[in-house]
Amino acid sequence: MDDKKIVYIVSDSVGETAEFVVKAVATQFNGGSFETSRYPYVNCLEDVDHLMAMIDPSSSIIAYTIVIPSLKAYLDRRAQEEGVVAIDLLSPLMEAFMKKFNTEPRYEPKLMRKLDDDYFRRIEAVEFAVKYDDGRDPRGLLKADIVLIGVSRTSKTPLSMYLAHKRYKVANVPLVPEINPPEELFQISRHKCVGLVISPDKLNLIRKDRLKNLGLRTDANYASMERILQELDYAEKIMKRIGCPIINVSNKAIEETADAILDILKKGRSSL
């Protein structure tokens, strides 16, 4: 029986990239009789020595993705000393990047994992913002990083989505005089709740435009000044009851308001 052929997949991170490349190559040999053994999180010289003690040079290959120059150099030297074939999967392409684009790599391990984690946190936050938009499920208020409250057309939804792309889980609740706010709104910390207010004239114009775009009459009660003043007065009472910070969004862009919200959140945490 032939000796077992092993490809050791070595990485200073999880090793998924190296494993994917090795499997892609193995398919070109119909899978062969190769085995793979992943050796992740190599971050010191002792890890390399331990790896070398495990390997049979006559039937093994090392395929590695190590970006720390000193560790890579040590692995290359030890592999040469032991007569083990060691293939660097990253350096040729990194060198091409450096030469062609005249830039230097960071030589920092686990960056791909960090990017993946960041991506999935952002997706999770966006899904959260959609699920708990417009007060749909008050249970989301207890799970949120930030809770936005205010009358209709104070940019609660676009702000929620903008902040979600910064990986914050945001829920928002419309304040309407005829509907009591959910009890959960009074159970959360006032430091993570932000009230959004707007000038009556500005809100009047926004609501008229909204009705016009919907093909409705602009003199509807929704856009009347009397109704707007009633709603704003009600919202202010709720915000005072909660004791949350308040931002006037009348002349602010979404980005500007979001920065103000994050600043408030940071100050609130530091005061706890």
Coordinates of N, CA and C in Angstrom, one line a residue, residues 155-258:
S155 N -37.2 61.4 9.5 CA -36.1 60.6 9.0 C -35.7 59.4 9.9
K156 N -36.6 58.9 10.6 CA -36.3 57.7 11.5 C -35.8 56.5 10.7
T157 N -36.5 56.2 9.6 CA -36.1 55.0 8.8 C -34.8 55.2 8.1
P158 N -34.6 56.3 7.3 CA -33.3 56.4 6.6 C -32.1 56.5 7.6
L159 N -32.4 57.1 8.8 CA -31.3 57.1 9.8 C -31.0 55.7 10.3
S160 N -32.1 55.0 10.5 CA -31.9 53.6 11.0 C -31.0 52.8 10.0
M161 N -31.3 52.9 8.7 CA -30.6 52.2 7.7 C -29.1 52.7 7.6
Y162 N -29.0 54.0 7.7 CA -27.6 54.5 7.6 C -26.7 54.0 8.8
L163 N -27.3 54.1 10.0 CA -26.6 53.6 11.2 C -26.4 52.1 11.1
A164 N -27.3 51.4 10.5 CA -27.1 49.9 10.4 C -25.9 49.6 9.5
H165 N -25.6 50.4 8.5 CA -24.5 50.2 7.7 C -23.2 50.5 8.5
K166 N -23.3 51.1 9.6 CA -22.2 51.3 10.5 C -22.2 50.3 11.6
R167 N -23.0 49.2 11.4 CA -23.1 48.0 12.3 C -23.8 48.3 13.6
Y168 N -24.7 49.3 13.7 CA -25.5 49.5 14.9 C -26.9 48.9 14.6
K169 N -27.4 48.2 15.7 CA -28.7 47.7 15.6 C -29.7 48.8 16.1
V170 N -30.5 49.3 15.1 CA -31.4 50.4 15.4 C -32.8 50.0 15.2
A171 N -33.6 50.4 16.2 CA -35.1 50.3 16.1 C -35.7 51.7 16.2
N172 N -36.8 51.9 15.6 CA -37.4 53.2 15.7 C -38.9 53.1 15.9
V173 N -39.4 54.1 16.6 CA -40.9 54.1 17.0 C -41.5 55.5 16.6
P174 N -42.6 55.4 15.9 CA -43.3 56.7 15.6 C -44.1 57.1 16.8
L175 N -44.1 58.4 17.0 CA -45.0 58.9 18.2 C -46.2 59.5 17.6
V176 N -47.3 58.9 17.9 CA -48.7 59.3 17.4 C -49.6 59.5 18.6
P177 N -50.2 60.7 18.7 CA -51.1 61.0 19.9 C -52.1 59.9 20.2
E178 N -52.7 59.3 19.1 CA -53.8 58.4 19.3 C -53.3 57.0 19.7
I179 N -52.0 56.8 19.7 CA -51.4 55.4 20.0 C -50.4 55.5 21.2
N180 N -50.7 54.8 22.2 CA -49.7 54.8 23.4 C -48.4 54.2 23.0
P181 N -47.3 54.8 23.4 CA -46.0 54.2 23.1 C -45.9 52.8 23.7
P182 N -45.1 51.9 23.2 CA -44.9 50.6 23.8 C -44.3 50.7 25.2
E183 N -44.6 49.8 26.1 CA -44.0 49.9 27.4 C -42.5 49.7 27.4
E184 N -42.0 48.9 26.4 CA -40.6 48.7 26.3 C -39.8 50.0 26.1
L185 N -40.4 51.0 25.6 CA -39.8 52.3 25.4 C -39.3 52.9 26.7
F186 N -40.1 52.6 27.7 CA -39.8 53.2 29.1 C -38.9 52.2 29.9
Q187 N -38.6 51.1 29.3 CA -37.7 50.1 30.0 C -36.3 50.2 29.6
I188 N -36.0 50.8 28.5 CA -34.6 50.9 28.0 C -33.9 52.1 28.7
S189 N -32.6 52.0 28.6 CA -31.8 53.1 29.1 C -32.0 54.4 28.3
R190 N -32.2 55.5 28.9 CA -32.4 56.8 28.2 C -31.1 57.1 27.4
H191 N -30.0 56.5 27.7 CA -28.8 56.8 27.0 C -28.7 56.2 25.6
K192 N -29.6 55.3 25.3 CA -29.6 54.7 24.0 C -30.8 55.1 23.2
C193 N -31.6 56.0 23.7 CA -32.8 56.5 23.1 C -32.5 57.9 22.6
V194 N -32.9 58.3 21.4 CA -32.7 59.6 20.9 C -34.0 60.1 20.3
G195 N -34.5 61.3 20.7 CA -35.7 61.9 20.1 C -35.3 62.8 19.0
L196 N -36.1 62.7 17.9 CA -35.9 63.5 16.7 C -37.1 64.5 16.6
V197 N -36.7 65.8 16.5 CA -37.8 66.8 16.4 C -37.5 67.6 15.1
I198 N -38.4 68.4 14.7 CA -38.3 69.2 13.5 C -39.2 70.4 13.6
S199 N -38.9 71.5 12.9 CA -39.7 72.7 13.0 C -41.0 72.4 12.3
P200 N -42.1 73.0 12.8 CA -43.4 72.8 12.2 C -43.5 73.2 10.7
D201 N -42.9 74.3 10.3 CA -42.9 74.7 8.9 C -42.2 73.7 8.0
K202 N -41.1 73.2 8.5 CA -40.3 72.3 7.7 C -41.1 71.0 7.5
L203 N -41.7 70.5 8.6 CA -42.5 69.3 8.6 C -43.7 69.5 7.7
N204 N -44.3 70.6 7.7 CA -45.5 70.9 6.9 C -45.1 70.8 5.4
L205 N -44.0 71.3 5.0 CA -43.5 71.2 3.6 C -43.3 69.8 3.2
I206 N -42.6 69.0 4.1 CA -42.2 67.6 3.9 C -43.5 66.8 3.7
R207 N -44.4 67.0 4.6 CA -45.7 66.2 4.5 C -46.5 66.5 3.3
K208 N -46.5 67.8 2.9 CA -47.3 68.2 1.7 C -46.6 67.5 0.5
D209 N -45.3 67.5 0.4 CA -44.6 66.9 -0.7 C -44.9 65.4 -0.7
R210 N -45.0 64.8 0.5 CA -45.3 63.4 0.6 C -46.6 63.0 0.1
L211 N -47.6 63.8 0.4 CA -49.0 63.6 0.0 C -49.1 63.8 -1.6
K212 N -48.4 64.8 -2.0 CA -48.4 65.1 -3.5 C -47.8 63.9 -4.3
N213 N -46.7 63.4 -3.8 CA -46.1 62.2 -4.4 C -47.0 61.0 -4.4
L214 N -47.8 60.9 -3.4 CA -48.7 59.8 -3.3 C -50.0 60.0 -4.1
G215 N -50.1 61.2 -4.7 CA -51.3 61.5 -5.5 C -52.5 61.9 -4.6
L216 N -52.2 62.4 -3.4 CA -53.3 62.8 -2.5 C -53.4 64.3 -2.3
R217 N -54.5 64.7 -1.8 CA -54.6 66.2 -1.6 C -53.7 66.7 -0.5
T218 N -53.1 67.8 -0.8 CA -52.1 68.4 0.2 C -52.7 69.1 1.4
D219 N -54.1 69.2 1.3 CA -54.7 69.9 2.5 C -55.3 68.8 3.5
A220 N -54.8 67.6 3.3 CA -55.3 66.6 4.3 C -54.8 66.9 5.7
N221 N -55.5 66.3 6.7 CA -55.2 66.6 8.1 C -53.7 66.3 8.4
Y222 N -53.2 65.3 7.8 CA -51.8 64.8 8.0 C -50.8 65.9 7.9
A223 N -51.1 66.9 7.0 CA -50.1 68.0 6.7 C -50.6 69.3 7.3
S224 N -51.7 69.3 8.0 CA -52.3 70.6 8.5 C -51.4 71.0 9.7
M225 N -51.2 72.3 9.8 CA -50.4 72.9 10.8 C -50.9 72.5 12.2
E226 N -52.2 72.5 12.4 CA -52.8 72.2 13.6 C -52.5 70.8 14.1
R227 N -52.5 69.8 13.1 CA -52.2 68.4 13.4 C -50.7 68.3 13.7
I228 N -49.9 69.0 13.0 CA -48.4 68.9 13.2 C -48.1 69.5 14.6
L229 N -48.6 70.6 15.0 CA -48.3 71.1 16.3 C -48.8 70.2 17.4
Q230 N -49.9 69.5 17.2 CA -50.4 68.6 18.2 C -49.5 67.4 18.3
E231 N -49.0 66.9 17.2 CA -48.1 65.7 17.2 C -46.7 66.1 17.9
L232 N -46.2 67.3 17.5 CA -44.9 67.7 18.0 C -45.0 67.9 19.5
D233 N -46.1 68.5 20.0 CA -46.3 68.7 21.4 C -46.4 67.4 22.2
Y234 N -47.1 66.4 21.6 CA -47.2 65.1 22.2 C -45.8 64.4 22.2
A235 N -45.1 64.5 21.1 CA -43.8 63.8 21.0 C -42.8 64.4 22.1
E236 N -42.9 65.7 22.2 CA -42.0 66.4 23.2 C -42.3 65.9 24.6
K237 N -43.5 65.7 24.9 CA -43.9 65.2 26.3 C -43.4 63.8 26.5
I238 N -43.4 62.9 25.5 CA -42.9 61.6 25.6 C -41.4 61.6 25.8
M239 N -40.7 62.4 25.0 CA -39.3 62.5 25.1 C -38.8 63.0 26.5
K240 N -39.6 64.0 27.0 CA -39.2 64.5 28.4 C -39.5 63.4 29.4
R241 N -40.5 62.7 29.2 CA -40.8 61.6 30.2 C -39.7 60.6 30.2
I242 N -39.2 60.2 29.0 CA -38.1 59.3 28.9 C -36.8 59.9 29.5
G243 N -36.6 61.2 29.2 CA -35.4 61.9 29.6 C -34.3 61.7 28.6
C244 N -34.6 61.4 27.3 CA -33.6 61.1 26.3 C -33.1 62.4 25.7
P245 N -31.9 62.4 25.1 CA -31.5 63.5 24.3 C -32.3 63.8 23.1
I246 N -32.4 65.0 22.6 CA -33.2 65.4 21.5 C -32.4 66.1 20.4
I247 N -32.6 65.7 19.2 CA -31.9 66.4 18.1 C -32.9 67.0 17.1
N248 N -32.7 68.2 16.8 CA -33.5 68.9 15.8 C -33.0 68.6 14.4
V249 N -33.7 67.9 13.6 CA -33.3 67.5 12.3 C -33.7 68.4 11.1
S250 N -34.2 69.6 11.5 CA -34.8 70.5 10.5 C -33.9 70.8 9.3
N251 N -32.7 71.1 9.6 CA -31.7 71.5 8.6 C -30.5 70.6 8.5
K252 N -30.7 69.4 8.9 CA -29.5 68.5 9.0 C -29.6 67.4 7.9
A253 N -28.5 67.1 7.3 CA -28.4 65.9 6.4 C -28.4 64.7 7.3
I254 N -28.8 63.5 6.6 CA -28.8 62.2 7.4 C -27.5 62.0 8.0
E255 N -26.4 62.2 7.3 CA -25.0 61.9 7.8 C -24.7 62.8 9.0
E256 N -25.1 64.0 9.0 CA -24.9 64.9 10.1 C -25.7 64.5 11.3
T257 N -26.9 64.1 11.1 CA -27.7 63.7 12.3 C -27.2 62.4 12.8
A258 N -26.7 61.5 12.0 CA -26.2 60.2 12.4 C -24.9 60.4 13.3

